[in-house]
């Protein structure tokens, strides 16, 4: 370890955060720490038109999300899409908004996750590791939290995108923003990026336990479990994005852990946007086909989301449920995301522990 990691043990440093050999006008030096920074997609600050427009503009202007040339995409986005979509998106968010805390469920749940992670990290590593979170879009911004960590003395940062499966439009863009934030720091910390965790046993165990817990409360077992993942253009798969393959493997490992037969879990994709072909089958169409085929009792789980959000609380429990019931479906059960479940926190700590190896015991 470098000498800096032992500053906190120096009694002189504790009393006066200045190096013993430094001149009197030397700026204070913080005791060295390790930062654990978890990142999620983001959320609008409020549901009004301008809050929604700012959020959607940042999200839909991301070249990782929409990779059309700016000259073609930006006029359409600014003049048409952002004139209308903030109204409909705001209405959707209002239907799930946490009015008591005046924030989206994603923000509420992320705070709960981080509180539990902070407690688990403190129990394992003590005060040497600082835990915080940021959002790729909206607040708290990645740049602001990276700056806060550096100012607090974090000379090493482990960055953990909260996406079980890797995708360019999620994991990669979160990493991009993290690197952009580092570019603005005079003294850059050493950094590590935690990889995707779609096939880690602890994550699969947490998923399986959530299914078993909900199934135990139902009067009869659903005919099929639909694993609905966020979609992406099929073109991205053909260009080398591993997301589709990792989703398929997550579903297979979940089925094997549950001890189920092939056909007991269907893998589908939701949240289609635009006219381009996306990964199929589309969840909204597939659940209707299940109902028409006589499978009137289904459950839906969302393994790609670490926390419940607009895509799960509004889209799955709204549009997708309605499509199933309209086609003759009778019983629709949504299995919540892992959120701040203890097994989920344990899985994240498993990931964190592996990626802090060599930095701290």
PDB file of C-alpha atoms in Angstrom, residues 56-70 72-74 76-77 81 85 136-137 168-170 173 230 232-233 235-236 271-276 278:
ATOM      1  CA  UNK A  56     -36.085  13.168 -21.176  1.00  0.00           C
ATOM      2  CA  UNK A  57     -33.815  15.512 -23.116  1.00  0.00           C
ATOM      3  CA  UNK A  58     -30.745  14.267 -21.247  1.00  0.00           C
ATOM      4  CA  UNK A  59     -31.822  10.646 -21.592  1.00  0.00           C
ATOM      5  CA  UNK A  60     -32.853  10.703 -25.239  1.00  0.00           C
ATOM      6  CA  UNK A  61     -29.852  12.800 -26.293  1.00  0.00           C
ATOM      7  CA  UNK A  62     -27.476  10.096 -25.095  1.00  0.00           C
ATOM      8  CA  UNK A  63     -25.760   8.566 -28.127  1.00  0.00           C
ATOM      9  CA  UNK A  64     -25.594   5.234 -26.294  1.00  0.00           C
ATOM     10  CA  UNK A  65     -29.391   5.199 -26.119  1.00  0.00           C
ATOM     11  CA  UNK A  66     -30.291   6.671 -29.509  1.00  0.00           C
ATOM     12  CA  UNK A  67     -27.363   6.382 -31.898  1.00  0.00           C
ATOM     13  CA  UNK A  68     -28.860   8.188 -34.878  1.00  0.00           C
ATOM     14  CA  UNK A  69     -26.832  11.115 -36.289  1.00  0.00           C
ATOM     15  CA  UNK A  70     -27.527  14.319 -34.360  1.00  0.00           C
ATOM     16  CA  UNK A  72     -31.311  13.676 -38.042  1.00  0.00           C
ATOM     17  CA  UNK A  73     -32.358  12.957 -34.448  1.00  0.00           C
ATOM     18  CA  UNK A  74     -32.133  16.279 -32.602  1.00  0.00           C
ATOM     19  CA  UNK A  76     -37.168  15.385 -34.253  1.00  0.00           C
ATOM     20  CA  UNK A  77     -36.425  15.169 -30.542  1.00  0.00           C
ATOM     21  CA  UNK A  81     -40.966  14.370 -29.161  1.00  0.00           C
ATOM     22  CA  UNK A  85     -43.845  13.232 -24.446  1.00  0.00           C
ATOM     23  CA  UNK A 136     -26.742   8.645 -15.007  1.00  0.00           C
ATOM     24  CA  UNK A 137     -29.532  11.103 -15.827  1.00  0.00           C
ATOM     25  CA  UNK A 168     -24.227  -0.308 -24.061  1.00  0.00           C
ATOM     26  CA  UNK A 169     -27.316   1.783 -23.262  1.00  0.00           C
ATOM     27  CA  UNK A 170     -27.063   1.125 -19.508  1.00  0.00           C
ATOM     28  CA  UNK A 173     -23.179   4.949 -20.657  1.00  0.00           C
ATOM     29  CA  UNK A 230     -35.904  -4.079 -20.945  1.00  0.00           C
ATOM     30  CA  UNK A 232     -33.133  -2.768 -27.182  1.00  0.00           C
ATOM     31  CA  UNK A 233     -32.912  -2.562 -30.970  1.00  0.00           C
ATOM     32  CA  UNK A 235     -29.331  -4.135 -34.439  1.00  0.00           C
ATOM     33  CA  UNK A 236     -27.371  -3.608 -31.209  1.00  0.00           C
ATOM     34  CA  UNK A 271     -40.348  -0.863 -23.542  1.00  0.00           C
ATOM     35  CA  UNK A 272     -40.091  -0.809 -27.338  1.00  0.00           C
ATOM     36  CA  UNK A 273     -39.472   2.676 -28.741  1.00  0.00           C
ATOM     37  CA  UNK A 274     -39.624   3.841 -32.355  1.00  0.00           C
ATOM     38  CA  UNK A 275     -40.168   1.923 -35.575  1.00  0.00           C
ATOM     39  CA  UNK A 276     -36.971  -0.138 -35.597  1.00  0.00           C
ATOM     40  CA  UNK A 278     -36.246  -4.610 -31.233  1.00  0.00           C
TER      41      UNK A 278
END
